[in-house]
């Protein structure tokens, strides 16, 4: 396959949709740069850059960074990647961000992970802890022997506020309200590709097959860490 153009892609999906896993698999299989707005912000926070200091106040309150700051940060970073295929993650989160991005380049494809609300809720509320010891259980991967009880002390398990169904529902609703206009924006442009399913291991092969038509693959020998 001859790849003529550099791919300009975006990946979207709510928390708990498996976006992190799918993104890391994409990076492992294909030769492209992955740019995550959250990672970039955290890096700026750590280095205490001007943007980092401003961003902290918003992140600490669970708010979005203002569009102009966020857009400047991302577009500046993208300048360094102009010779590569790239995949944006976490950006754009609003229509003004998407519009600003459009002014500098044309997005070819938006990979949208479409996982049912109930599945995500199930995943995100699966964590239970034993407050006394800090032991962590996950109802899917390492459930306690008896529902709701610590294996060793037999004391009751609790959920962190963040993991409680009502908090998770709120978070997912907020994500949906915020992101829907962006999804609609890309749907109208005809570049939205949705991948639906309840398991990351079933969604991944579809994403992989789709990207094979657009990107060169890294040989898995090359991708493997050197011994
Ligand atoms: P994330 O790791 O993607 O959840 O990002 C962590 C935090 O960074 C978010 O809660 C926002 O406060 C901020 N953030 C990340 N991406 C953006 C964006 N595109 N626009 C505004 N704020 C963002």
mmCIF file of N, CA and C in Angstrom, residues 41-42 44-45 49-61 63-66 69-70 73:
data_model
loop_
_atom_site.group_PDB
_atom_site.id
_atom_site.type_symbol
_atom_site.label_atom_id
_atom_site.label_comp_id
_atom_site.label_asym_id
_atom_site.label_seq_id
_atom_site.Cartn_x
_atom_site.Cartn_y
_atom_site.Cartn_z
ATOM 1 N N UNK A 41 -0.643 18.451 29.481
ATOM 2 C CA UNK A 41 -0.930 19.355 30.602
ATOM 3 C C UNK A 41 -0.207 18.899 31.866
ATOM 4 N N UNK A 42 -0.251 17.580 32.111
ATOM 5 C CA UNK A 42 0.419 17.074 33.319
ATOM 6 C C UNK A 42 1.924 17.335 33.263
ATOM 7 N N UNK A 44 3.313 19.863 31.718
ATOM 8 C CA UNK A 44 3.478 21.296 31.995
ATOM 9 C C UNK A 44 3.306 21.611 33.479
ATOM 10 N N UNK A 45 2.403 20.887 34.115
ATOM 11 C CA UNK A 45 2.167 21.063 35.545
ATOM 12 C C UNK A 45 3.431 20.720 36.324
ATOM 13 N N UNK A 49 5.501 25.199 34.163
ATOM 14 C CA UNK A 49 5.545 26.213 33.110
ATOM 15 C C UNK A 49 4.401 27.188 33.359
ATOM 16 N N UNK A 50 4.401 28.281 32.603
ATOM 17 C CA UNK A 50 3.350 29.284 32.768
ATOM 18 C C UNK A 50 1.978 28.639 32.529
ATOM 19 N N UNK A 51 1.888 27.880 31.438
ATOM 20 C CA UNK A 51 0.622 27.194 31.128
ATOM 21 C C UNK A 51 0.274 26.217 32.248
ATOM 22 N N UNK A 52 1.286 25.526 32.745
ATOM 23 C CA UNK A 52 1.063 24.538 33.807
ATOM 24 C C UNK A 52 0.456 25.168 35.046
ATOM 25 N N UNK A 53 0.978 26.328 35.427
ATOM 26 C CA UNK A 53 0.493 27.009 36.632
ATOM 27 C C UNK A 53 -0.963 27.446 36.440
ATOM 28 N N UNK A 54 -1.269 27.958 35.261
ATOM 29 C CA UNK A 54 -2.656 28.378 34.983
ATOM 30 C C UNK A 54 -3.564 27.138 34.939
ATOM 31 N N UNK A 55 -3.093 26.111 34.261
ATOM 32 C CA UNK A 55 -3.912 24.912 34.072
ATOM 33 C C UNK A 55 -4.281 24.259 35.402
ATOM 34 N N UNK A 56 -3.373 24.328 36.358
ATOM 35 C CA UNK A 56 -3.588 23.632 37.632
ATOM 36 C C UNK A 56 -4.891 24.062 38.306
ATOM 37 N N UNK A 57 -5.157 25.366 38.283
ATOM 38 C CA UNK A 57 -6.348 25.859 38.974
ATOM 39 C C UNK A 57 -7.615 25.256 38.353
ATOM 40 N N UNK A 58 -7.605 25.083 37.043
ATOM 41 C CA UNK A 58 -8.782 24.507 36.372
ATOM 42 C C UNK A 58 -8.880 23.011 36.636
ATOM 43 N N UNK A 59 -7.749 22.320 36.470
ATOM 44 C CA UNK A 59 -7.762 20.860 36.632
ATOM 45 C C UNK A 59 -8.188 20.487 38.053
ATOM 46 N N UNK A 60 -7.659 21.231 39.043
ATOM 47 C CA UNK A 60 -7.997 20.940 40.437
ATOM 48 C C UNK A 60 -9.491 21.076 40.693
ATOM 49 N N UNK A 61 -10.144 21.931 39.924
ATOM 50 C CA UNK A 61 -11.592 22.103 40.118
ATOM 51 C C UNK A 61 -12.407 21.239 39.162
ATOM 52 N N UNK A 63 -12.401 21.413 35.988
ATOM 53 C CA UNK A 63 -12.936 22.201 34.867
ATOM 54 C C UNK A 63 -12.041 22.102 33.650
ATOM 55 N N UNK A 64 -12.634 22.421 32.510
ATOM 56 C CA UNK A 64 -11.838 22.452 31.289
ATOM 57 C C UNK A 64 -10.950 23.692 31.266
ATOM 58 N N UNK A 65 -9.785 23.552 30.652
ATOM 59 C CA UNK A 65 -8.897 24.690 30.438
ATOM 60 C C UNK A 65 -9.554 25.574 29.364
ATOM 61 N N UNK A 66 -9.478 26.906 29.507
ATOM 62 C CA UNK A 66 -10.085 27.766 28.484
ATOM 63 C C UNK A 66 -9.567 27.434 27.079
ATOM 64 N N UNK A 69 -6.199 28.977 25.613
ATOM 65 C CA UNK A 69 -4.948 28.455 26.198
ATOM 66 C C UNK A 69 -4.674 27.041 25.672
ATOM 67 N N UNK A 70 -5.736 26.237 25.689
ATOM 68 C CA UNK A 70 -5.601 24.835 25.286
ATOM 69 C C UNK A 70 -5.208 24.720 23.811
ATOM 70 N N UNK A 73 -1.602 25.766 23.169
ATOM 71 C CA UNK A 73 -0.677 24.723 23.643
ATOM 72 C C UNK A 73 -0.597 23.556 22.651
#
